Short mmCIF file of C-alpha atoms in Angstrom, two decimals:
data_model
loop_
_atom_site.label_atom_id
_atom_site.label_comp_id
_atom_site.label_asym_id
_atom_site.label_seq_id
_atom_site.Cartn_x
_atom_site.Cartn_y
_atom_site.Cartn_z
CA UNK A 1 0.00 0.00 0.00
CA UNK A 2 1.25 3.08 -1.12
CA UNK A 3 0.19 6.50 1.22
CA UNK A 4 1.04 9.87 0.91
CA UNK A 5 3.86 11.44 3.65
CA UNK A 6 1.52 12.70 6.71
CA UNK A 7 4.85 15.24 7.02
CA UNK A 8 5.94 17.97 5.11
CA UNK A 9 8.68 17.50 2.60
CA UNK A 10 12.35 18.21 4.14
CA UNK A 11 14.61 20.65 2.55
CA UNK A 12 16.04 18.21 0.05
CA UNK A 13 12.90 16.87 -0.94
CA UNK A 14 11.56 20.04 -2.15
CA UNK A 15 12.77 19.97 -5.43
CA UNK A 16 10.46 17.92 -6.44
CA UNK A 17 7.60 20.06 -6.40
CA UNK A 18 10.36 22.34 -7.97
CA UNK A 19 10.65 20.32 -10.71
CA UNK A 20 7.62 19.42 -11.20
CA UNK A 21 6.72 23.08 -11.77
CA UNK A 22 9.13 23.49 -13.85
CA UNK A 23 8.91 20.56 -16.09
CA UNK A 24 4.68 21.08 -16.51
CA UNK A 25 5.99 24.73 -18.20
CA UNK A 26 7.79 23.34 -20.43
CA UNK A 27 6.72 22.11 -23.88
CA UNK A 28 7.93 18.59 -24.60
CA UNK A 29 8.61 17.09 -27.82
CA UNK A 30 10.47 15.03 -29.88
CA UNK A 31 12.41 16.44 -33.16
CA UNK A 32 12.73 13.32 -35.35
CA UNK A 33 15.76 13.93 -37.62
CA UNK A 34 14.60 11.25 -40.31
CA UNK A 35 12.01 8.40 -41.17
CA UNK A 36 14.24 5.84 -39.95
CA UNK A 37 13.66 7.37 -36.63
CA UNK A 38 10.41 7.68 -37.04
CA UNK A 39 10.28 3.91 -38.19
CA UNK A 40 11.59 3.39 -34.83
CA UNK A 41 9.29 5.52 -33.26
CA UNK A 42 6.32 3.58 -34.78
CA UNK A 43 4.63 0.26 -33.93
CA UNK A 44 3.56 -0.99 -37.21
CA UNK A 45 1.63 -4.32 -35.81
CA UNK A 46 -1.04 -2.00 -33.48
CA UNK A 47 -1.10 0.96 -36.10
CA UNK A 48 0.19 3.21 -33.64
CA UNK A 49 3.02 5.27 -31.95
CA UNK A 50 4.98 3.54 -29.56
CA UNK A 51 5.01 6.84 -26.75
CA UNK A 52 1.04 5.27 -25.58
CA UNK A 53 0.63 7.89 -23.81
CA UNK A 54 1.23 11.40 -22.37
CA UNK A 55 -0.30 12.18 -19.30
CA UNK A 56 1.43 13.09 -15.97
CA UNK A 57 4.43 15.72 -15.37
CA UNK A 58 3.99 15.43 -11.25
CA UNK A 59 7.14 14.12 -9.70
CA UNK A 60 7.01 11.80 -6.97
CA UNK A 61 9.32 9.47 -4.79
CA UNK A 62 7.92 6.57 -3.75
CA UNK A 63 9.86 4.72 -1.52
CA UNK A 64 11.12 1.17 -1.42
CA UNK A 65 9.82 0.21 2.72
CA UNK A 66 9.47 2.97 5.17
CA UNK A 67 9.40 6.67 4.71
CA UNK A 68 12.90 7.57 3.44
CA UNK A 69 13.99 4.58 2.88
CA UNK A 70 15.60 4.10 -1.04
CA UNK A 71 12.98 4.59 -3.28
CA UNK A 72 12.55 6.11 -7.05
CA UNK A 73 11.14 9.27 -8.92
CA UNK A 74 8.28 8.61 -10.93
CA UNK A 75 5.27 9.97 -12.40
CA UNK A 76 6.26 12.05 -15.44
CA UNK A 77 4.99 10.70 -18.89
CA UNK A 78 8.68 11.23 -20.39
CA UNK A 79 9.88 8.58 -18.20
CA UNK A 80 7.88 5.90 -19.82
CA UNK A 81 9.00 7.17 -23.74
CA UNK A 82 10.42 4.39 -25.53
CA UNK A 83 14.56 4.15 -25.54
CA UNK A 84 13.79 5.12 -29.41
CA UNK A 85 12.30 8.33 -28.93
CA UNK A 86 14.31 9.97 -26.22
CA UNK A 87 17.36 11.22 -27.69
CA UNK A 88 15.18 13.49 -29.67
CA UNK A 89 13.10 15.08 -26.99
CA UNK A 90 13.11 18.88 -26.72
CA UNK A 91 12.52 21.15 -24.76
CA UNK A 92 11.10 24.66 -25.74
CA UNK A 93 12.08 23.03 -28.64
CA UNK A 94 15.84 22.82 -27.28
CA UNK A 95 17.66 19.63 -27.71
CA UNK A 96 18.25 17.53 -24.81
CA UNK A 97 20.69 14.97 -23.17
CA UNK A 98 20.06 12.09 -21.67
CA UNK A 99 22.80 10.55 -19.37
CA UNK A 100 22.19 6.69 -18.52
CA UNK A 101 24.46 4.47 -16.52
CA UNK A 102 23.79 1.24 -18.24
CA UNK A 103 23.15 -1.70 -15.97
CA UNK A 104 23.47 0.45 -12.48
CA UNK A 105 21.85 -1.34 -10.27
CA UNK A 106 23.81 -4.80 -11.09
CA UNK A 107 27.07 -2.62 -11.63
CA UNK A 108 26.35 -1.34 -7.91
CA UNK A 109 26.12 -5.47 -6.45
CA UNK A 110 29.39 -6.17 -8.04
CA UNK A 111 30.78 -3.22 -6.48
CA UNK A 112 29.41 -3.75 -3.15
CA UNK A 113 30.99 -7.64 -3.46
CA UNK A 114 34.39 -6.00 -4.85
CA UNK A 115 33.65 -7.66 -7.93
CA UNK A 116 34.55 -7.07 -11.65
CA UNK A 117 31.10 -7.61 -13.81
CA UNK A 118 31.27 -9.41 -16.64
CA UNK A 119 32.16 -7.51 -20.20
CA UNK A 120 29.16 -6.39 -22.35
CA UNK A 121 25.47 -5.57 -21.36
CA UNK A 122 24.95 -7.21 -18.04
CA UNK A 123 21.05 -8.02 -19.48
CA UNK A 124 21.82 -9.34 -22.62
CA UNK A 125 23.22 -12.55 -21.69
CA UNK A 126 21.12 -15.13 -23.84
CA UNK A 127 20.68 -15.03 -27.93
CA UNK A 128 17.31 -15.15 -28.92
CA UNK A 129 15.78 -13.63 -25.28
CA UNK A 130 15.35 -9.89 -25.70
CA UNK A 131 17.43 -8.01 -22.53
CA UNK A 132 14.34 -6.43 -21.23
CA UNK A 133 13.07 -9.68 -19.97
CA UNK A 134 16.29 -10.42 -17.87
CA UNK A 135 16.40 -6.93 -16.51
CA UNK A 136 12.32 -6.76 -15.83
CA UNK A 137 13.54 -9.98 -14.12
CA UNK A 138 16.35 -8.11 -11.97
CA UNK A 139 14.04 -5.16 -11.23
CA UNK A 140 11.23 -7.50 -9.80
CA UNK A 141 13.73 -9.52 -7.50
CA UNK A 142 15.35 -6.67 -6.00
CA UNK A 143 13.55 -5.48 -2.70
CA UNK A 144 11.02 -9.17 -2.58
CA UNK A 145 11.97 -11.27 0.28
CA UNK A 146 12.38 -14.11 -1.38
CA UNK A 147 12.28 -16.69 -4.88
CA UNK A 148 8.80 -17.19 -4.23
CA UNK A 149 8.00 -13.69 -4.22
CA UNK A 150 9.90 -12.43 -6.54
CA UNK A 151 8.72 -15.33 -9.15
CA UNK A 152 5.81 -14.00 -8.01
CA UNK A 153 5.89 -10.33 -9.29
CA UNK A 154 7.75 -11.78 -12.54
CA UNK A 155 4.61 -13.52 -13.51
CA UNK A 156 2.49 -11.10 -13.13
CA UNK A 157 4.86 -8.33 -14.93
CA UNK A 158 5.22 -10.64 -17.78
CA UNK A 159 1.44 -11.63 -17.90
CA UNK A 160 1.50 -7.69 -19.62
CA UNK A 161 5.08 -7.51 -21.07
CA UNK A 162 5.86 -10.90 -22.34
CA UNK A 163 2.84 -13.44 -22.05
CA UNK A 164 4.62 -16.16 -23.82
CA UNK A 165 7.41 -15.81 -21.32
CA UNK A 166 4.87 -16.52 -18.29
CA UNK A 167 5.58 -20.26 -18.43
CA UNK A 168 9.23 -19.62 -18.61
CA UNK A 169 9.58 -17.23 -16.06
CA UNK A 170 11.37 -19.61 -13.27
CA UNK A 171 13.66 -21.32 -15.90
CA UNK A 172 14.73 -17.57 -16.70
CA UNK A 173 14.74 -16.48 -13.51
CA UNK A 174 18.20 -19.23 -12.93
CA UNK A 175 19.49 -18.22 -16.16
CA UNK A 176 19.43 -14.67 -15.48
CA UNK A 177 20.87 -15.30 -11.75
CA UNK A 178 23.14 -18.56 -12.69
CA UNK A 179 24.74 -15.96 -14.94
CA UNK A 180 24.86 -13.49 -11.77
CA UNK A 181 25.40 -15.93 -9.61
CA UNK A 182 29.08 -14.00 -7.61
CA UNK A 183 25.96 -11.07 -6.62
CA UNK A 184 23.01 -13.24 -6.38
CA UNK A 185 23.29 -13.76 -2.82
CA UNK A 186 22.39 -9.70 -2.41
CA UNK A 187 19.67 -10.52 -4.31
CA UNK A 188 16.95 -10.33 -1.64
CA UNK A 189 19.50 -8.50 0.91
CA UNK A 190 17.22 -5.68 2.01
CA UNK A 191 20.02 -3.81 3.46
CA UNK A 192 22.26 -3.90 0.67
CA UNK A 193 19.73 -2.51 -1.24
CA UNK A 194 18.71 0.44 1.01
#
C-alpha cells in the first residue's frame, strides 16, 4: 500500500515540487531527424506510436519500505517514452541529453561484493531472449523477500510484457541469476539494497 507522507517534505525533498513546476511549463517534444527514426518511433503491428501515452508531469518518490527509505522518482509521462524516442526530446524546442548508466543497479552489487562484472550488457546474456526480460527480471527480484516472491511479481509483470514468457519465467529467472550468480546472494539482501 502506497500513502502519501503525513509530514511535510524536508529541505532536500523540495525539489520535487520544484521540478515538477518546472517541467509542466515546459513544452515537450520530440524532433525526429529522419524516417528511420520515425520507423523506430512507430509500432507498425497495433497501427500506432509507440510513446502510448502522455499524461502526468507530477514528480514523486515513492519509496522502497518505510518513509525515506531508497525509493525512485516517478510519475512524469517522459519517463515511460520508448529508448527510441528519447534522444530526440526537446525542450522549448531545445535539444536535450540524456545521461544513462547502463546496468546500475547490477554494476552497484558487483561493487558492493568487490567484484569485476562481466564484459558487455549485463542483461543481454542469452541469444534469442530480448534483454528487457532479464532486466524486468532483476528489477522484480530486487527489494522481494524471497524466490517465491519475486517469481511471483515476474509472472504477473510478464502476464502484460511478455505473455509467452509466463511459463518460462522460473527457468529464466536461474538463467538470469546462474549468470549473476558471484551477486546473487544480495539478491533479496534488504540492506544492501537500502
Amino acid at each position: 500500500d502506497r500513502k502519501p507522507l503525513s509530514r511535510k517534505l524536508n529541505d532536500s525533498e523540495m525539489i520535487l515540487p520544484k521540478m515538477s513546476k518546472r517541467l509542466s511549463s515546459l513544452v515537450i517534444d520530440f524532433d525526429l531527424p529522419n524516417y528511420e527514426a520515425f520507423k523506430r518511433s512507430w509500432d507498425f503491428g497495433a497501427n500506432r506510436h509507440r510513446l502510448v501515452h502522455k499524461t502526468g508531469t507530477a514528480l514523486k518518490r515513492i519509496f522502497s519500505a518505510s518513509d525515506g527509505v531508497a525509493g525512485r522518482i516517478y510519475g512524469h509521462w517522459l519517463q515511460h517514452a520508448p529508448s527510441s524516442l528519447r534522444p530526440y526530446a526537446t525542450f522549448n524546442r531545445m535539444p536535450t541529453t540524456e545521461k544513462d548508466f547502463m546496468s546500475l543497479q547490477l554494476m552497484l552489487l558487483y561493487g558492493v561484493s568487490g567484484l569485476t562484472p562481466p564484459k558487455g550488457d549485463l542483461y543481454d546474456i542469452k541469444q534469442g531472449i530480448d534483454r528487457f526480460i532479464f532486466k524486468n527480471i532483476f528489477t522484480r527480484t530486487v527489494g522481494n523477500k524471497n524466490r517465491e516472491k519475486a517469481l511471483q511479481s515476474i509472472r504477473k509483470s510478464f502476464k502484460d510484457l511478455a505473455p509467452t514468457r509466463m511459463k518460462d519465467a522460473e527457468e529464466l529467472f536461474d538463467l538470469f541469476w546462474d549468470y549473476h550468480k558471484p551477486v546473487s546472494e544480495l539478491a533479496f539482501n534488504g540492506e544492501v539494497w537500502k
